[in-house]
Amino acid sequence: MRKFLIIIEKTDTGYSAYVPDLPGCIATGNTREKTEKNIYKAIQFHLEGMKESNLPIPLNKTEAGNVFVQL
């Protein structure tokens, strides 16, 4: 089992998501919940394609955090 960071962004028409450690792995949805389900499926599909093509699964290099700034 592997853990991948996903980035979810609000758009004018819903949400989009991508996986920084898996270039080209993206998904969209009308709601955040739908987008999370879609990116999970996209990750599975992306990894299956990499395995079928005998490509190595990249190591996770991306981290995320929050910074609090006083305004």
N, CA, C and O atoms as a MOPAC input file, in Angstrom:
PM7 MOZYME 1SCF
protein

 N      0.85700 1    -1.18000 1     0.00000 1
 C      0.00000 1     0.00000 1     0.00000 1
 C      0.89500 1     1.23400 1     0.00000 1
 O      1.90000 1     1.28700 1     0.71000 1
 N      0.52400 1     2.21000 1    -0.79400 1
 C      1.26600 1     3.47000 1    -0.88900 1
 C      0.33700 1     4.63300 1    -0.60000 1
 O     -0.86800 1     4.55900 1    -0.83700 1
 N      0.90700 1     5.69200 1    -0.09200 1
 C      0.15200 1     6.90600 1     0.19400 1
 C      0.62900 1     7.98800 1    -0.77200 1
 O      1.83100 1     8.20200 1    -0.92900 1
 N     -0.32300 1     8.66900 1    -1.42000 1
 C      0.00100 1     9.74400 1    -2.34700 1
 C     -0.69600 1    11.02800 1    -1.91300 1
 O     -1.86700 1    11.02300 1    -1.53300 1
 N      0.04700 1    12.12000 1    -1.97900 1
 C     -0.52600 1    13.43000 1    -1.71800 1
 C     -1.38900 1    13.83100 1    -2.90700 1
 O     -0.96600 1    13.70500 1    -4.05600 1
 N     -2.59200 1    14.31000 1    -2.63300 1
 C     -3.43800 1    14.85600 1    -3.69200 1
 C     -3.67200 1    16.34000 1    -3.40200 1
 O     -3.78000 1    16.74900 1    -2.24600 1
 N     -3.74600 1    17.11900 1    -4.44400 1
 C     -4.04400 1    18.54000 1    -4.33600 1
 C     -5.42200 1    18.74600 1    -4.94700 1
 O     -5.67100 1    18.36800 1    -6.09100 1
 N     -6.30800 1    19.34800 1    -4.17300 1
 C     -7.67400 1    19.61300 1    -4.64300 1
 C     -7.85100 1    21.12400 1    -4.71800 1
 O     -7.52700 1    21.85200 1    -3.77900 1
 N     -8.36800 1    21.57600 1    -5.84700 1
 C     -8.57900 1    23.00500 1    -6.06300 1
 C    -10.01800 1    23.27600 1    -6.46600 1
 O    -10.60000 1    22.53500 1    -7.25800 1
 N    -10.58700 1    24.33800 1    -5.91900 1
 C    -11.92900 1    24.77600 1    -6.30100 1
 C    -11.82400 1    25.48100 1    -7.64500 1
 O    -10.92600 1    26.29400 1    -7.86500 1
 N    -12.75700 1    25.16100 1    -8.54600 1
 C    -12.80500 1    25.80900 1    -9.85600 1
 C    -14.14300 1    26.52600 1   -10.01400 1
 O    -14.98400 1    26.48200 1    -9.11600 1
 N    -14.33500 1    27.17000 1   -11.12900 1
 C    -15.60600 1    27.85400 1   -11.38700 1
 C    -16.75900 1    26.87200 1   -11.54600 1
 O    -17.91500 1    27.22500 1   -11.31000 1
 N    -16.44900 1    25.64000 1   -11.94500 1
 C    -17.51600 1    24.65800 1   -12.22200 1
 C    -17.51200 1    23.46300 1   -11.26700 1
 O    -18.31700 1    22.54800 1   -11.44000 1
 N    -16.63700 1    23.44400 1   -10.27800 1
 C    -16.57900 1    22.31400 1    -9.34800 1
 C    -15.21300 1    22.23200 1    -8.70200 1
 O    -14.75400 1    23.18700 1    -8.07500 1
 N    -14.55900 1    21.08300 1    -8.85700 1
 C    -13.24400 1    20.86000 1    -8.25200 1
 C    -12.35500 1    20.10200 1    -9.22700 1
 O    -12.83100 1    19.36800 1   -10.09300 1
 N    -11.05800 1    20.29700 1    -9.06500 1
 C    -10.08300 1    19.49700 1    -9.80800 1
 C     -9.04900 1    18.99600 1    -8.81200 1
 O     -8.84800 1    19.58800 1    -7.75200 1
 N     -8.39700 1    17.89500 1    -9.17100 1
 C     -7.38800 1    17.31000 1    -8.29500 1
 C     -6.25100 1    16.75400 1    -9.13300 1
 O     -6.44000 1    16.35400 1   -10.28200 1
 N     -5.07200 1    16.73600 1    -8.53900 1
 C     -3.92200 1    16.12100 1    -9.19100 1
 C     -2.99300 1    15.54200 1    -8.13900 1
 O     -3.09300 1    15.84600 1    -6.95100 1
 N     -2.08000 1    14.69100 1    -8.61700 1
 C     -1.13100 1    14.00300 1    -7.75700 1
 C      0.26300 1    14.44900 1    -8.17600 1
 O      0.75000 1    14.02400 1    -9.22400 1
 N      0.92100 1    15.30000 1    -7.37900 1
 C      2.22900 1    15.81600 1    -7.77600 1
 C      3.27200 1    14.73100 1    -8.06300 1
 O      4.12800 1    14.92000 1    -8.92800 1
 N      3.21600 1    13.61300 1    -7.36000 1
 C      4.19400 1    12.54900 1    -7.55500 1
 C      3.85700 1    11.62000 1    -8.71200 1
 O      4.63600 1    10.72000 1    -9.02500 1
 N      2.70200 1    11.82400 1    -9.35700 1
 C      2.30700 1    11.03700 1   -10.52800 1
 C      1.91400 1    12.01000 1   -11.64400 1
 O      0.72600 1    12.23200 1   -11.87800 1
 N      2.89000 1    12.58400 1   -12.32500 1
 C      2.58200 1    13.56200 1   -13.37400 1
 C      1.55900 1    13.03100 1   -14.37800 1
 O      1.67400 1    11.91100 1   -14.87600 1
 N      0.56100 1    13.85900 1   -14.66000 1
 C     -0.48200 1    13.48200 1   -15.60500 1
 C     -1.68100 1    12.82600 1   -14.96100 1
 O     -2.67900 1    12.56800 1   -15.63400 1
 N     -1.60400 1    12.55100 1   -13.67200 1
 C     -2.72100 1    11.91200 1   -12.96600 1
 C     -3.62200 1    13.01200 1   -12.40200 1
 O     -3.28000 1    13.67300 1   -11.42100 1
 N     -4.77900 1    13.19500 1   -13.04200 1
 C     -5.70200 1    14.27200 1   -12.67600 1
 C     -7.13100 1    13.75300 1   -12.65100 1
 O     -7.43100 1    12.69000 1   -13.19700 1
 N     -8.00800 1    14.51900 1   -12.01000 1
 C     -9.43700 1    14.19000 1   -11.99200 1
 C    -10.22400 1    15.46300 1   -11.69800 1
 O     -9.68300 1    16.44500 1   -11.18900 1
 N    -11.50700 1    15.42200 1   -12.02800 1
 C    -12.40700 1    16.54000 1   -11.73500 1
 C    -13.70200 1    15.99400 1   -11.15900 1
 O    -13.94400 1    14.78700 1   -11.16300 1
 N    -14.53000 1    16.90300 1   -10.66400 1
 C    -15.84300 1    16.51600 1   -10.17100 1
 C    -16.66000 1    17.73900 1    -9.82100 1
 O    -16.12500 1    18.83400 1    -9.64600 1
 N    -17.95600 1    17.54400 1    -9.72200 1
 C    -18.86100 1    18.64100 1    -9.36100 1
 C    -18.76000 1    18.99600 1    -7.88800 1
 O    -18.99300 1    20.14400 1    -7.50800 1
 N    -18.40700 1    18.00500 1    -7.04100 1
 C    -18.26200 1    18.22000 1    -5.60900 1
 C    -16.88300 1    17.74800 1    -5.16800 1
 O    -16.20300 1    17.01500 1    -5.88700 1
 N    -16.48500 1    18.17300 1    -3.99200 1
 C    -15.20200 1    17.72900 1    -3.44900 1
 C    -15.20500 1    16.21500 1    -3.26100 1
 O    -14.22400 1    15.54200 1    -3.57800 1
 N    -16.31100 1    15.68400 1    -2.74300 1
 C    -16.41200 1    14.25000 1    -2.50000 1
 C    -16.29400 1    13.45000 1    -3.79200 1
 O    -15.60200 1    12.43300 1    -3.83400 1
 N    -16.96400 1    13.90300 1    -4.84100 1
 C    -16.89000 1    13.22600 1    -6.13900 1
 C    -15.47500 1    13.32400 1    -6.70600 1
 O    -14.97500 1    12.36700 1    -7.29700 1
 N    -14.84000 1    14.45900 1    -6.53100 1
 C    -13.47600 1    14.63400 1    -7.01200 1
 C    -12.52300 1    13.69300 1    -6.29000 1
 O    -11.62900 1    13.12500 1    -6.91700 1
 N    -12.69700 1    13.51800 1    -4.98000 1
 C    -11.85400 1    12.59100 1    -4.22000 1
 C    -12.04000 1    11.15200 1    -4.70900 1
 O    -11.07000 1    10.40300 1    -4.82400 1
 N    -13.27200 1    10.77300 1    -4.99100 1
 C    -13.51700 1     9.43000 1    -5.53000 1
 C    -12.87600 1     9.27800 1    -6.90900 1
 O    -12.28000 1     8.24500 1    -7.21400 1
 N    -13.00200 1    10.31200 1    -7.73300 1
 C    -12.44600 1    10.25500 1    -9.08400 1
 C    -10.91900 1    10.21100 1    -9.07500 1
 O    -10.32400 1     9.50400 1    -9.88800 1
 N    -10.27400 1    10.95300 1    -8.17300 1
 C     -8.81400 1    10.92700 1    -8.15500 1
 C     -8.31400 1     9.59000 1    -7.62300 1
 O     -7.25400 1     9.12300 1    -8.04100 1
 N     -9.04800 1     8.97000 1    -6.71800 1
 C     -8.68200 1     7.62900 1    -6.24500 1
 C     -8.68800 1     6.64400 1    -7.42000 1
 O     -7.75600 1     5.85800 1    -7.58900 1
 N     -9.74800 1     6.70100 1    -8.22300 1
 C     -9.83600 1     5.83500 1    -9.39900 1
 C     -8.74200 1     6.16600 1   -10.40700 1
 O     -8.17000 1     5.26700 1   -11.02600 1
 N     -8.45000 1     7.45700 1   -10.57300 1
 C     -7.40700 1     7.87700 1   -11.51700 1
 C     -6.03700 1     7.36200 1   -11.07500 1
 O     -5.23200 1     6.95100 1   -11.91100 1
 N     -5.76700 1     7.38200 1    -9.77100 1
 C     -4.49500 1     6.87200 1    -9.25600 1
 C     -4.38600 1     5.37900 1    -9.54200 1
 O     -3.34800 1     4.90600 1   -10.00400 1
 N     -5.45100 1     4.64100 1    -9.26900 1
 C     -5.43400 1     3.20200 1    -9.53100 1
 C     -5.16700 1     2.93200 1   -11.01600 1
 O     -4.33900 1     2.08700 1   -11.35700 1
 N     -5.85900 1     3.63900 1   -11.88200 1
 C     -5.70800 1     3.47100 1   -13.32400 1
 C     -4.28800 1     3.82800 1   -13.77000 1
 O     -3.67700 1     3.11400 1   -14.56500 1
 N     -3.78000 1     4.93200 1   -13.25000 1
 C     -2.43500 1     5.39000 1   -13.59400 1
 C     -1.39000 1     4.34700 1   -13.19500 1
 O     -0.49400 1     4.02900 1   -13.97700 1
 N     -1.50700 1     3.81700 1   -11.97500 1
 C     -0.54600 1     2.82500 1   -11.49300 1
 C     -0.63900 1     1.51700 1   -12.27800 1
 O      0.38300 1     0.89200 1   -12.56000 1
 N     -1.84500 1     1.10200 1   -12.62900 1
 C     -2.01400 1    -0.11100 1   -13.44100 1
 C     -1.32000 1     0.05700 1   -14.79600 1
 O     -0.66300 1    -0.86300 1   -15.28300 1
 N     -1.47200 1     1.23500 1   -15.39400 1
 C     -0.83000 1     1.50300 1   -16.67000 1
 C      0.68900 1     1.48400 1   -16.56000 1
 O      1.37800 1     0.98400 1   -17.45000 1
 N      1.20200 1     2.02700 1   -15.47500 1
 C      2.64800 1     2.01600 1   -15.26300 1
 C      3.16200 1     0.58900 1   -15.09900 1
 O      4.21000 1     0.23500 1   -15.64100 1
 N      2.42300 1    -0.22700 1   -14.35200 1
 C      2.82700 1    -1.62600 1   -14.15200 1
 C      2.81600 1    -2.37800 1   -15.47900 1
 O      3.75500 1    -3.11400 1   -15.78200 1
 N      1.75400 1    -2.19700 1   -16.27700 1
 C      1.64800 1    -2.86800 1   -17.57000 1
 C      2.76700 1    -2.45600 1   -18.51800 1
 O      3.18800 1    -3.24300 1   -19.36700 1
 N      3.24500 1    -1.22900 1   -18.37600 1
 C      4.32300 1    -0.72700 1   -19.22700 1
 C      5.70400 1    -0.96800 1   -18.61300 1
 O      6.71800 1    -0.50100 1   -19.13000 1
 N      5.72100 1    -1.69700 1   -17.51200 1
 C      6.97600 1    -1.98800 1   -16.80300 1
 C      7.72900 1    -0.72800 1   -16.39400 1
 O      8.96000 1    -0.69300 1   -16.41400 1
 N      6.98300 1     0.29500 1   -16.02800 1
 C      7.59000 1     1.53500 1   -15.54100 1
 C      7.65100 1     1.49400 1   -14.01900 1
 O      6.73500 1     0.97900 1   -13.37800 1
 N      8.71100 1     2.02500 1   -13.44100 1
 C      8.80500 1     2.02900 1   -11.97500 1
 C      7.81200 1     3.01900 1   -11.36700 1
 O      7.56500 1     4.08900 1   -11.92300 1
 N      7.25200 1     2.64700 1   -10.22900 1
 C      6.37200 1     3.55800 1    -9.50000 1
 C      7.28400 1     4.58000 1    -8.80300 1
 O      8.16900 1     4.19600 1    -8.03800 1
 N      7.07400 1     5.87300 1    -9.06100 1
 C      7.98300 1     6.86100 1    -8.47600 1
 C      7.86100 1     6.92300 1    -6.95800 1
 O      6.80100 1     6.67100 1    -6.38400 1
 N      8.97900 1     7.26500 1    -6.33000 1
 C      8.97100 1     7.47000 1    -4.88300 1
 C      8.24700 1     8.77400 1    -4.57200 1
 O      8.27100 1     9.71500 1    -5.36500 1
 N      7.61400 1     8.81600 1    -3.42600 1
 C      6.92300 1    10.02700 1    -3.00000 1
 C      7.96600 1    11.06800 1    -2.60900 1
 O      8.83600 1    10.81200 1    -1.77600 1
 N      7.86400 1    12.24500 1    -3.22100 1
 C      8.78100 1    13.33500 1    -2.92400 1
 C      8.05900 1    14.56400 1    -2.40000 1
 O      8.68800 1    15.47500 1    -1.86300 1
 N      6.74600 1    14.59400 1    -2.55300 1
 C      5.96300 1    15.77900 1    -2.22900 1
 C      5.39900 1    15.69800 1    -0.82100 1
 O      4.90500 1    14.65500 1    -0.39300 1
 N      5.48000 1    16.80600 1    -0.11600 1
 C      4.88400 1    16.93800 1     1.21700 1
 C      4.02300 1    18.18900 1     1.22300 1
 O      4.16300 1    19.05600 1     0.36100 1
 N      3.14400 1    18.27300 1     2.18700 1
 C      2.28600 1    19.44700 1     2.29700 1
 C      2.21600 1    19.87700 1     3.75600 1
 O      2.41400 1    19.07700 1     4.67000 1
 N      1.93700 1    21.12000 1     3.94400 1
 C      1.78800 1    21.65900 1     5.28600 1
 C      1.05000 1    22.98000 1     5.20700 1
 O      0.66900 1    23.44000 1     4.13000 1
 N      0.86200 1    23.56600 1     6.34800 1
 C      0.19300 1    24.86200 1     6.44000 1
 C      1.11200 1    25.85000 1     7.14600 1
 O      1.87100 1    25.48700 1     8.04400 1
 N      1.02700 1    27.08400 1     6.72800 1
 C      1.74100 1    28.16700 1     7.38000 1
 C      0.71000 1    29.19500 1     7.78800 1
 O     -0.11300 1    29.61600 1     6.97600 1
 N      0.75200 1    29.59400 1     9.02700 1
 C     -0.18500 1    30.60500 1     9.52300 1
 C      0.49400 1    31.96100 1     9.51900 1
 O      1.59700 1    32.11300 1    10.04400 1
 N     -0.17000 1    32.95100 1     8.92200 1
 C      0.37100 1    34.28700 1     8.79100 1
 C     -0.61600 1    35.27200 1     9.42500 1
 O     -1.80800 1    35.25500 1     9.11800 1
 N     -0.11300 1    36.10900 1    10.29200 1
 C     -0.97500 1    37.10500 1    10.90600 1
 C     -1.21100 1    38.24500 1     9.94200 1
 O     -0.26800 1    38.77200 1     9.35300 1
 N     -2.46300 1    38.62900 1     9.77900 1
 C     -2.81600 1    39.73000 1     8.88200 1
 C     -3.08000 1    41.01100 1     9.66200 1
 O     -3.39100 1    42.04300 1     9.06700 1

